[in-house]
Amino acid sequence: MSSDVHYTLHHPKWYRRRVSVWWWLQKRSYAQFVLRELTSVFVAFFAVVSLWQLHALGEGPEAYAHFMARLKSPLFLALHGVTFLFVLFHSITWFNLAPTAIVVRLRGKRVPDFVIAGMNYLVWLVASAAVAWLLLRG
Amino acid sequence: MTGGKSPFLWTLFSAGGTVAALLFPIHLFLTGLAFPLGWLDAPSHESLQDLVRHPLARLYLFVLISLPLFHWAHRFRYTLYDGLSLKHLAPLIVVVCYGGALLGTAMVVYTLWNLP
Amino acid sequence: MAETITLSVARYRPEEEAEPTVQTYEVPYRKDWVVLDALNYIKDQLDGSLSFRWSCRMGVCGSCGMTVNGEPKLTCAVFLSDYLPGPIRVEPLQYFPIVRDLVVDISDFLEKLQKVKPWIILKEEKPLSEGEYRQTPDQLDTYKQFSMCINCMLCYAACPIYGLEPGFVGPAAIALAQRYNLDSRDMGAQERLDILSQKGGIWDCTFVGECTKVCPENVDPAGAIQQYKLAGAAHWFKSLLLPWGAK
């Protein structure tokens, strides 16, 4: 909002606590929130890896083989292991929170949250199966 | 138009978050873990190249990489604001986050364009 | 000898001290006592100088909100037995300026509440002869949940964004705006969206979700804000595609 609360700002006797930079360490659910937000870093990391893969694919079979060999290094395996956990955490929190944002009404009644979340998980399953089929069928 | 760019950036964030939530786990599991560890056979270079020859596959790859980058840009921007109380650096953070996502998107377009 | 329980209560006496201190009181433990009963026992029997707000004792008035063991709670709704064996930490609501002891200044909230125009806005009043504004049970159902707010401000005390960004309109006010937006009789959605699209409005929320968890009336402010964002984004794209359309 544009206008601040002018008449309370400088009251001399009222006590105001400053919010600590580390506020999210003070409560479990706050820490979980920051962890959820940090999944975006891992999402970005894998997007960049995919971009790199695409680039290698265009460069030819040799470059692609080199890329695939790099993924076998312990560093990348460890990175991808951690990234996988965070990306899973992103998926689960994303689907679980979807019903709060998406309200569907059928014949005047609100569709229950578990149905909306369930649909999300179902689409997830189908999409994953489709991707796996496309990449594994050859 | 109400709300400046916020509704637009939030839509990109949401779309990217949905794409990442639906598709990243399987791609990451296969490419990052199952193929390198030999649990499953990785597709050959040729078969992948055949696959990405189709325009729909290219559109898919564009969406797959670009939108999640915007998801990151938006979420990470607010993580820096709230998690590290860096709101006073907002102009710099905005440039780095959305600029990064734009740069990544440009690179995706360039790479896809030049694929045989 | 009756059992007792310890209450560690935050004190702030601006005429005597520069910042809050903690005072402990030993009160009788009774199974049927809520934290507010213990505070009233202190006030009546041990220390008449302790200041706190309360009124109805039954979760309706929303004035006895405090931080109990670090969580925003209505002190009339949490029992001493929930916190055995004690001690129970009682502090004022977070993020609001402390006036005295457990009393916080709420004028910021009241101002924000007004800003979102939480009343039914009509373009034109119907003449009395046309009868009342009718609503079906389904229409009522779309906003009823958001209308249950008792303005206790627990959601503000739970919202780190409000703490970090005092300009943020905050959970309860936005939920209430949404309550009127969804009311079939209301025509003020655009006015409210104009206000809540600005800095401090819906786009400041990062969906921490704590507001919904602490709400004693299950209003779900976090849901209200996310649904509002979805509607706001849809509106934005519509006005982009149809710039000549009615604003």
Coordinates of C-alpha atoms in Angstrom, one line a residue:
Chain A
M1 CA 0.0 0.0 0.0
S2 CA 1.2 3.5 -0.7
S3 CA 0.5 5.3 2.5
D4 CA 2.2 4.1 5.7
V5 CA 0.7 4.2 9.1
H6 CA 2.0 7.6 9.9
Y7 CA 0.7 8.1 13.5
T8 CA 2.2 5.0 15.0
L9 CA 5.6 5.0 13.4
H10 CA 7.5 7.1 15.9
H11 CA 5.7 6.5 19.1
P12 CA 8.5 6.8 21.6
K13 CA 7.4 4.4 24.2
W14 CA 6.2 1.4 22.1
Y15 CA 8.6 -1.4 21.8
R16 CA 9.3 -2.8 18.4
R17 CA 11.3 -5.9 17.8
R18 CA 13.3 -6.2 14.6
V19 CA 12.8 -9.3 12.6
S20 CA 16.1 -11.3 12.7
V21 CA 17.7 -12.2 9.3
W22 CA 17.6 -15.8 10.6
W23 CA 13.8 -15.7 11.4
W24 CA 13.3 -18.9 9.5
L25 CA 15.6 -20.9 11.9
Q26 CA 13.3 -20.2 14.8
K27 CA 10.5 -22.4 13.7
R28 CA 10.4 -25.8 12.0
S29 CA 7.7 -24.8 9.5
Y30 CA 9.5 -21.6 8.6
A31 CA 12.7 -23.6 7.9
Q32 CA 10.6 -26.0 5.8
F33 CA 9.2 -23.0 3.9
V34 CA 12.7 -21.7 3.1
L35 CA 13.8 -25.2 2.1
R36 CA 10.8 -25.4 -0.3
E37 CA 11.7 -22.0 -1.8
L38 CA 15.3 -23.2 -2.2
T39 CA 14.2 -26.1 -4.4
S40 CA 14.1 -23.5 -7.2
V41 CA 17.9 -23.5 -7.2
F42 CA 18.0 -27.2 -7.9
V43 CA 15.3 -26.8 -10.5
A44 CA 17.5 -24.2 -12.2
F45 CA 20.5 -26.4 -11.9
F46 CA 18.8 -29.2 -13.8
A47 CA 17.5 -26.9 -16.4
V48 CA 21.0 -25.8 -17.1
V49 CA 22.2 -29.4 -17.2
S50 CA 19.4 -30.1 -19.8
L51 CA 20.5 -27.1 -21.8
W52 CA 24.1 -28.5 -21.7
Q53 CA 22.8 -31.9 -22.8
L54 CA 20.9 -30.3 -25.7
H55 CA 24.0 -28.4 -26.8
A56 CA 26.1 -31.6 -26.7
L57 CA 23.4 -33.4 -28.7
G58 CA 23.7 -30.8 -31.4
E59 CA 27.5 -31.0 -31.4
G60 CA 27.5 -34.6 -32.6
P61 CA 28.0 -38.1 -31.3
E62 CA 31.5 -37.5 -29.8
A63 CA 30.5 -34.4 -27.8
Y64 CA 27.4 -36.3 -26.6
A65 CA 29.4 -39.3 -25.5
H66 CA 31.7 -36.9 -23.7
F67 CA 28.7 -35.3 -21.9
M68 CA 27.3 -38.7 -20.9
A69 CA 30.7 -39.7 -19.5
R70 CA 30.8 -36.5 -17.5
L71 CA 27.5 -37.4 -15.9
K72 CA 29.2 -40.6 -14.6
S73 CA 31.7 -38.7 -12.5
P74 CA 31.1 -38.9 -8.7
L75 CA 30.7 -35.2 -8.5
F76 CA 27.8 -35.2 -10.9
L77 CA 26.2 -38.3 -9.5
A78 CA 26.3 -36.7 -6.0
L79 CA 24.9 -33.4 -7.3
H80 CA 22.2 -35.2 -9.2
G81 CA 21.3 -37.3 -6.1
V82 CA 20.8 -34.2 -4.0
T83 CA 19.1 -32.4 -6.8
F84 CA 16.7 -35.3 -7.2
L85 CA 15.6 -35.1 -3.6
F86 CA 15.0 -31.4 -3.8
V87 CA 13.1 -31.7 -7.1
L88 CA 11.0 -34.4 -5.5
F89 CA 10.3 -32.1 -2.6
H90 CA 9.3 -29.4 -5.0
S91 CA 6.9 -31.8 -6.8
I92 CA 5.3 -33.0 -3.6
T93 CA 4.9 -29.5 -2.0
W94 CA 3.6 -28.2 -5.3
F95 CA 0.9 -30.8 -5.7
N96 CA -0.1 -30.7 -2.1
L97 CA -0.5 -26.9 -2.2
A98 CA -2.3 -26.9 -5.5
P99 CA -5.8 -27.4 -4.0
T100 CA -5.5 -24.2 -1.9
A101 CA -5.0 -22.1 -5.0
I102 CA -7.3 -24.0 -7.4
V103 CA -10.9 -24.1 -6.5
V104 CA -13.1 -26.1 -8.7
R105 CA -16.9 -26.1 -8.3
L106 CA -19.1 -28.8 -9.7
R107 CA -22.8 -28.2 -9.5
G108 CA -22.3 -25.5 -6.9
K109 CA -20.2 -27.7 -4.6
R110 CA -16.5 -27.3 -4.1
V111 CA -14.5 -30.3 -5.2
P112 CA -12.6 -31.7 -2.2
D113 CA -8.9 -30.9 -1.8
F114 CA -7.8 -34.5 -2.0
V115 CA -9.5 -34.9 -5.4
I116 CA -7.6 -31.9 -6.8
A117 CA -4.3 -33.1 -5.3
G118 CA -5.0 -36.6 -6.5
M119 CA -5.5 -35.4 -10.1
N120 CA -2.2 -33.6 -9.9
Y121 CA -0.5 -36.8 -8.8
L122 CA -2.3 -38.8 -11.5
V123 CA -1.1 -36.4 -14.2
W124 CA 2.4 -36.6 -12.7
L125 CA 2.3 -40.4 -13.0
V126 CA 1.0 -40.4 -16.6
A127 CA 3.5 -37.7 -17.7
S128 CA 6.4 -39.5 -16.1
A129 CA 5.4 -42.8 -17.7
A130 CA 5.1 -41.1 -21.1
V131 CA 8.6 -39.5 -20.8
A132 CA 10.1 -42.9 -19.7
W133 CA 8.4 -44.7 -22.6
L134 CA 9.8 -42.2 -25.2
L135 CA 13.3 -42.4 -23.8
L136 CA 13.5 -46.1 -23.2
R137 CA 11.6 -47.7 -26.0
G138 CA 14.6 -47.9 -28.4
Chain B
M1 CA -3.7 -3.4 -16.7
T2 CA -3.5 -3.7 -12.9
G3 CA -0.5 -4.7 -10.9
G4 CA 2.4 -3.9 -13.2
K5 CA 4.4 -6.9 -14.2
S6 CA 3.6 -8.9 -11.1
P7 CA 0.7 -11.0 -12.5
F8 CA 2.8 -11.8 -15.6
L9 CA 5.9 -12.9 -13.7
W10 CA 3.8 -14.8 -11.2
T11 CA 2.1 -16.7 -14.1
L12 CA 5.5 -17.6 -15.5
F13 CA 6.5 -18.7 -12.0
S14 CA 3.4 -20.9 -11.6
A15 CA 3.7 -22.4 -15.1
G16 CA 7.4 -23.1 -14.6
G17 CA 6.7 -24.6 -11.2
T18 CA 4.1 -26.9 -12.7
V19 CA 6.3 -28.0 -15.6
A20 CA 9.2 -28.7 -13.2
A21 CA 7.0 -30.6 -10.7
L22 CA 5.5 -32.8 -13.4
L23 CA 8.5 -33.5 -15.6
F24 CA 11.8 -32.9 -13.8
P25 CA 11.8 -35.9 -11.4
I26 CA 11.5 -38.4 -14.3
H27 CA 14.0 -36.6 -16.5
L28 CA 16.4 -36.1 -13.7
F29 CA 16.0 -39.7 -12.5
L30 CA 16.8 -41.1 -16.0
T31 CA 19.4 -38.7 -17.2
G32 CA 21.1 -37.9 -13.9
L33 CA 21.0 -41.3 -12.1
A34 CA 19.6 -44.3 -14.0
F35 CA 21.6 -43.9 -17.2
P36 CA 25.0 -42.9 -15.7
L37 CA 24.7 -45.7 -13.1
G38 CA 23.8 -48.2 -15.7
W39 CA 20.5 -49.1 -14.1
L40 CA 18.8 -48.6 -17.5
D41 CA 20.1 -48.4 -21.1
A42 CA 20.5 -44.8 -22.2
P43 CA 19.1 -44.0 -25.7
S44 CA 21.8 -43.6 -28.3
H45 CA 22.8 -40.3 -29.8
E46 CA 21.0 -41.2 -33.1
S47 CA 17.7 -42.1 -31.5
L48 CA 17.7 -38.9 -29.5
Q49 CA 18.5 -36.9 -32.5
D50 CA 15.7 -38.6 -34.4
L51 CA 13.4 -37.7 -31.5
V52 CA 14.3 -34.0 -31.4
R53 CA 13.9 -33.7 -35.1
H54 CA 10.1 -33.4 -34.6
P55 CA 9.0 -29.8 -34.1
L56 CA 6.7 -30.8 -31.2
A57 CA 9.8 -32.3 -29.4
R58 CA 11.5 -29.0 -29.8
L59 CA 8.6 -27.1 -28.5
Y60 CA 8.5 -29.5 -25.6
L61 CA 12.2 -29.0 -24.8
F62 CA 11.8 -25.2 -25.0
V63 CA 8.9 -25.3 -22.4
L64 CA 10.8 -27.9 -20.3
I65 CA 13.9 -25.7 -19.9
S66 CA 12.7 -22.1 -20.2
L67 CA 9.7 -22.0 -17.9
P68 CA 11.4 -23.6 -15.0
L69 CA 14.2 -21.0 -15.3
F70 CA 11.5 -18.3 -14.8
H71 CA 10.1 -20.3 -11.9
W72 CA 13.6 -20.2 -10.4
A73 CA 14.0 -16.5 -11.1
H74 CA 10.8 -15.5 -9.3
R75 CA 11.1 -17.8 -6.4
F76 CA 14.8 -17.2 -5.8
R77 CA 14.2 -13.4 -6.0
Y78 CA 11.8 -13.6 -3.1
T79 CA 14.0 -16.1 -1.2
L80 CA 16.7 -13.5 -1.3
Y81 CA 14.3 -10.8 -0.2
D82 CA 12.8 -12.7 2.7
G83 CA 15.3 -15.3 3.6
L84 CA 18.3 -13.1 3.7
S85 CA 16.6 -9.7 4.1
L86 CA 18.2 -8.4 0.9
K87 CA 15.2 -6.3 -0.3
H88 CA 17.5 -3.2 -0.4
L89 CA 19.3 -4.9 -3.3
A90 CA 16.1 -5.4 -5.2
P91 CA 17.2 -3.8 -8.5
L92 CA 20.3 -6.0 -8.7
I93 CA 18.5 -9.1 -7.7
V94 CA 15.8 -8.5 -10.3
V95 CA 18.3 -8.1 -13.1
V96 CA 20.3 -11.2 -12.0
C97 CA 17.2 -13.5 -11.6
Y98 CA 15.0 -12.5 -14.6
G99 CA 18.1 -11.6 -16.7
G100 CA 19.5 -15.1 -16.0
A101 CA 16.2 -16.7 -17.0
L102 CA 16.1 -14.6 -20.2
L103 CA 19.6 -15.5 -21.1
G104 CA 18.9 -19.2 -20.5
T105 CA 15.8 -18.9 -22.7
A106 CA 17.8 -17.2 -25.5
M107 CA 20.4 -20.0 -25.3
V108 CA 17.7 -22.7 -25.5
V109 CA 16.2 -21.0 -28.6
Y110 CA 19.6 -20.7 -30.2
T111 CA 20.5 -24.4 -29.4
L112 CA 17.2 -25.7 -30.6
W113 CA 17.4 -23.6 -33.8
N114 CA 20.8 -25.0 -34.6
L115 CA 20.0 -28.7 -33.9
P116 CA 20.3 -30.7 -37.1
Chain C
M1 CA -1.4 -29.0 48.5
A2 CA -2.8 -28.2 45.1
E3 CA -0.7 -28.7 42.0
T4 CA 0.8 -25.5 40.4
I5 CA 2.1 -24.6 37.0
T6 CA 4.6 -21.9 36.0
L7 CA 3.8 -19.1 33.6
S8 CA 6.7 -17.0 32.1
V9 CA 5.0 -13.9 31.1
A10 CA 6.6 -11.1 29.0
R11 CA 6.4 -7.7 30.8
Y12 CA 7.0 -4.4 29.3
R13 CA 6.6 -1.3 31.4
P14 CA 7.6 1.6 29.2
E15 CA 7.9 4.1 32.1
E16 CA 10.4 1.8 33.9
E17 CA 12.2 -0.3 31.3
A18 CA 13.6 0.1 27.8
E19 CA 12.8 -3.3 26.6
P20 CA 10.6 -6.3 27.6
T21 CA 11.5 -8.6 30.5
V22 CA 10.2 -11.9 31.7
Q23 CA 8.3 -12.4 35.0
T24 CA 7.4 -15.8 36.2
Y25 CA 4.3 -16.6 38.2
E26 CA 3.2 -19.8 39.9
V27 CA -0.5 -20.4 39.4
P28 CA -2.8 -23.3 40.5
Y29 CA -3.0 -26.0 37.9
R30 CA -6.5 -26.8 37.0
K31 CA -7.5 -29.1 34.2
D32 CA -10.4 -27.0 33.1
W33 CA -8.4 -23.7 33.0
V34 CA -7.3 -22.1 29.8
V35 CA -4.2 -19.9 29.6
L36 CA -6.5 -16.8 29.9
D37 CA -7.9 -18.1 33.2
A38 CA -4.3 -18.3 34.5
L39 CA -3.6 -14.8 33.4
N40 CA -6.8 -13.6 35.1
Y41 CA -5.7 -15.4 38.3
I42 CA -2.4 -13.6 38.2
K43 CA -4.2 -10.3 37.7
D44 CA -6.7 -10.9 40.5
Q45 CA -4.5 -12.6 43.0
L46 CA -0.8 -12.1 42.4
D47 CA 0.0 -9.0 40.4
G48 CA -2.6 -6.4 39.5
S49 CA -0.2 -4.5 37.3
L50 CA -0.2 -7.1 34.5
S51 CA -1.9 -5.8 31.4
F52 CA -3.6 -7.9 28.7
R53 CA -6.6 -7.7 26.5
W54 CA -9.6 -10.1 26.7
S55 CA -13.3 -10.0 26.5
C56 CA -15.6 -12.9 25.6
R57 CA -13.6 -16.0 26.9
M58 CA -15.2 -18.1 24.1
G59 CA -13.3 -17.6 20.9
V60 CA -15.7 -15.0 19.4
C61 CA -14.3 -11.6 20.1
G62 CA -10.7 -12.2 18.9
S63 CA -9.1 -9.9 21.5
C64 CA -7.0 -12.4 23.6
G65 CA -4.5 -13.4 21.0
M66 CA -1.0 -13.8 22.4
T67 CA 2.1 -15.9 21.7
V68 CA 2.0 -19.0 23.8
N69 CA 5.2 -21.1 23.7
G70 CA 6.1 -19.4 20.5
E71 CA 2.8 -20.0 18.7
P72 CA 0.1 -17.4 18.1
K73 CA -2.9 -18.6 20.0
L74 CA -6.2 -17.4 21.4
T75 CA -5.4 -17.7 25.1
C76 CA -9.1 -18.5 25.8
A77 CA -8.8 -21.6 23.5
V78 CA -5.7 -23.3 24.8
F79 CA -5.7 -25.2 28.1
L80 CA -3.0 -25.3 30.7
S81 CA -3.2 -29.1 30.2
D82 CA -2.0 -28.6 26.6
Y83 CA 1.4 -27.4 28.0
L84 CA 2.1 -29.8 30.8
P85 CA 4.3 -29.8 32.7
G86 CA 5.1 -26.2 31.9
P87 CA 6.5 -23.6 32.2
I88 CA 4.2 -21.8 29.7
R89 CA 5.7 -18.8 27.9
V90 CA 3.2 -16.1 27.3
E91 CA 4.3 -13.2 25.0
P92 CA 2.5 -10.5 23.0
L93 CA 1.6 -11.1 19.4
Q94 CA 4.7 -10.9 17.2
Y95 CA 5.3 -8.1 14.7
F96 CA 3.0 -5.6 16.4
P97 CA 4.5 -2.8 18.5
I98 CA 4.1 -3.5 22.2
V99 CA 2.2 -0.9 24.1
R100 CA 2.5 -2.6 27.5
D101 CA 3.1 -6.1 28.8
L102 CA 0.9 -8.3 26.5
V103 CA -1.0 -5.5 24.8
V104 CA 0.0 -4.6 21.3
D105 CA -1.0 -1.7 19.1
I106 CA -3.4 -2.8 16.3
S107 CA -4.0 0.4 14.5
D108 CA -2.0 -0.7 11.5
F109 CA -4.3 -3.7 11.1
L110 CA -7.4 -1.6 11.4
E111 CA -6.2 0.8 8.8
K112 CA -5.4 -2.0 6.4
L113 CA -8.8 -3.6 7.0
Q114 CA -10.5 -0.4 5.9
K115 CA -8.3 -0.1 2.8
V116 CA -9.6 -3.3 1.2
K117 CA -13.2 -2.0 1.4
P118 CA -14.7 -5.0 3.3
W119 CA -18.3 -4.2 2.6
I120 CA -20.7 -4.9 -0.2
I121 CA -20.2 -2.4 -3.0
L122 CA -23.2 -1.8 -5.2
K123 CA -23.2 0.2 -8.4
E124 CA -26.7 1.2 -7.8
E125 CA -29.1 0.5 -4.9
K126 CA -32.3 -1.4 -5.8
P127 CA -35.4 0.5 -4.7
L128 CA -37.0 -1.0 -1.6
S129 CA -40.0 -2.1 -3.6
E130 CA -37.9 -4.7 -5.5
G131 CA -37.3 -6.6 -2.4
E132 CA -34.2 -8.1 -0.8
Y133 CA -30.9 -9.2 -2.4
R134 CA -31.3 -12.9 -2.6
Q135 CA -28.7 -15.5 -2.5
T136 CA -28.8 -19.3 -2.9
P137 CA -27.1 -21.6 -0.4
D138 CA -24.5 -22.4 -3.0
Q139 CA -23.7 -18.7 -3.5
L140 CA -23.3 -18.3 0.2
D141 CA -21.1 -21.3 0.3
T142 CA -18.5 -19.7 -2.1
Y143 CA -17.5 -17.1 0.4
K144 CA -18.8 -18.3 3.8
Q145 CA -15.4 -19.7 5.0
F146 CA -13.8 -16.3 4.4
S147 CA -16.5 -14.5 6.3
M148 CA -15.7 -16.4 9.6
C149 CA -12.8 -14.1 10.5
I150 CA -12.9 -12.6 14.0
N151 CA -10.0 -10.2 13.4
C152 CA -7.9 -11.8 16.1
M153 CA -4.7 -11.1 14.1
L154 CA -3.1 -14.4 14.8
C155 CA -2.4 -14.7 11.1
Y156 CA -0.4 -11.4 11.1
A157 CA 1.6 -12.6 14.0
A158 CA 2.3 -15.8 12.1
C159 CA 3.2 -14.1 8.8
P160 CA 7.0 -13.5 8.4
I161 CA 6.2 -11.4 5.3
Y162 CA 4.2 -9.0 7.4
G163 CA 7.1 -8.8 9.9
L164 CA 9.7 -8.1 7.1
E165 CA 7.5 -5.9 5.0
P166 CA 5.2 -3.8 7.3
G167 CA 3.5 -2.4 4.2
F168 CA 2.0 -5.8 3.4
V169 CA -1.8 -5.7 3.7
G170 CA -1.7 -9.1 5.3
P171 CA -3.7 -12.3 5.5
A172 CA -6.9 -11.4 7.2
A173 CA -7.6 -8.2 5.3
I174 CA -7.0 -9.9 1.9
A175 CA -9.1 -12.9 2.9
L176 CA -11.9 -10.5 3.8
A177 CA -11.5 -8.7 0.5
Q178 CA -11.9 -12.0 -1.2
R179 CA -15.0 -12.7 0.9
Y180 CA -16.7 -9.7 -0.6
N181 CA -15.3 -10.4 -4.1
L182 CA -17.0 -13.8 -4.1
D183 CA -20.3 -12.5 -2.7
S184 CA -22.8 -12.7 -5.5
R185 CA -24.3 -9.3 -4.4
D186 CA -21.0 -7.4 -4.6
M187 CA -19.8 -5.3 -7.5
G188 CA -16.5 -4.0 -6.0
A189 CA -14.0 -6.7 -7.1
Q190 CA -12.3 -4.3 -9.6
E191 CA -11.9 -1.6 -6.9
R192 CA -10.4 -4.0 -4.5
L193 CA -8.1 -5.5 -7.2
D194 CA -6.8 -2.1 -8.0
I195 CA -5.9 -1.6 -4.4
L196 CA -4.5 -5.0 -3.8
S197 CA -2.5 -5.1 -7.0
Q198 CA -0.3 -2.3 -5.7
K199 CA 2.8 -2.7 -3.6
G200 CA 1.9 -4.4 -0.3
G201 CA -1.0 -6.3 -1.9
I202 CA -1.5 -9.9 -3.0
W203 CA 1.8 -10.1 -5.0
D204 CA 3.9 -9.6 -1.8
C205 CA 2.7 -12.9 -0.4
T206 CA 5.1 -15.8 -0.9
F207 CA 2.7 -18.5 0.4
V208 CA 4.4 -19.4 3.6
G209 CA 1.1 -20.8 4.6
E210 CA 1.4 -20.2 8.4
C211 CA -1.6 -17.8 8.5
T212 CA -3.9 -20.7 7.6
K213 CA -2.3 -23.0 10.2
V214 CA -2.8 -20.6 13.1
C215 CA -6.3 -19.4 12.2
P216 CA -8.7 -20.4 15.0
E217 CA -11.7 -20.1 12.7
N218 CA -10.3 -22.1 9.7
V219 CA -10.7 -19.1 7.4
D220 CA -7.7 -20.2 5.2
P221 CA -6.3 -16.8 4.4
A222 CA -3.4 -18.4 2.4
G223 CA -5.9 -20.1 0.1
A224 CA -7.8 -16.8 -0.3
I225 CA -4.6 -15.0 -1.3
Q226 CA -3.5 -17.7 -3.8
Q227 CA -7.0 -17.8 -5.4
Y228 CA -6.9 -14.0 -5.5
K229 CA -3.6 -14.2 -7.4
L230 CA -5.0 -16.6 -9.9
A231 CA -8.0 -14.3 -10.5
G232 CA -5.7 -11.3 -10.7
A233 CA -3.4 -13.0 -13.2
A234 CA -6.4 -14.0 -15.3
H235 CA -7.7 -10.4 -15.2
W236 CA -4.3 -9.2 -16.3
F237 CA -4.2 -11.4 -19.3
K238 CA -7.7 -10.5 -20.2
S239 CA -7.0 -6.8 -20.1
L240 CA -3.9 -7.4 -22.2
L241 CA -5.8 -9.2 -24.9
L242 CA -8.9 -6.9 -24.7
P243 CA -7.4 -3.5 -23.8
W244 CA -10.6 -1.8 -25.0
G245 CA -12.8 -4.0 -22.8
A246 CA -14.6 -2.5 -19.8
K247 CA -12.0 -1.9 -17.1

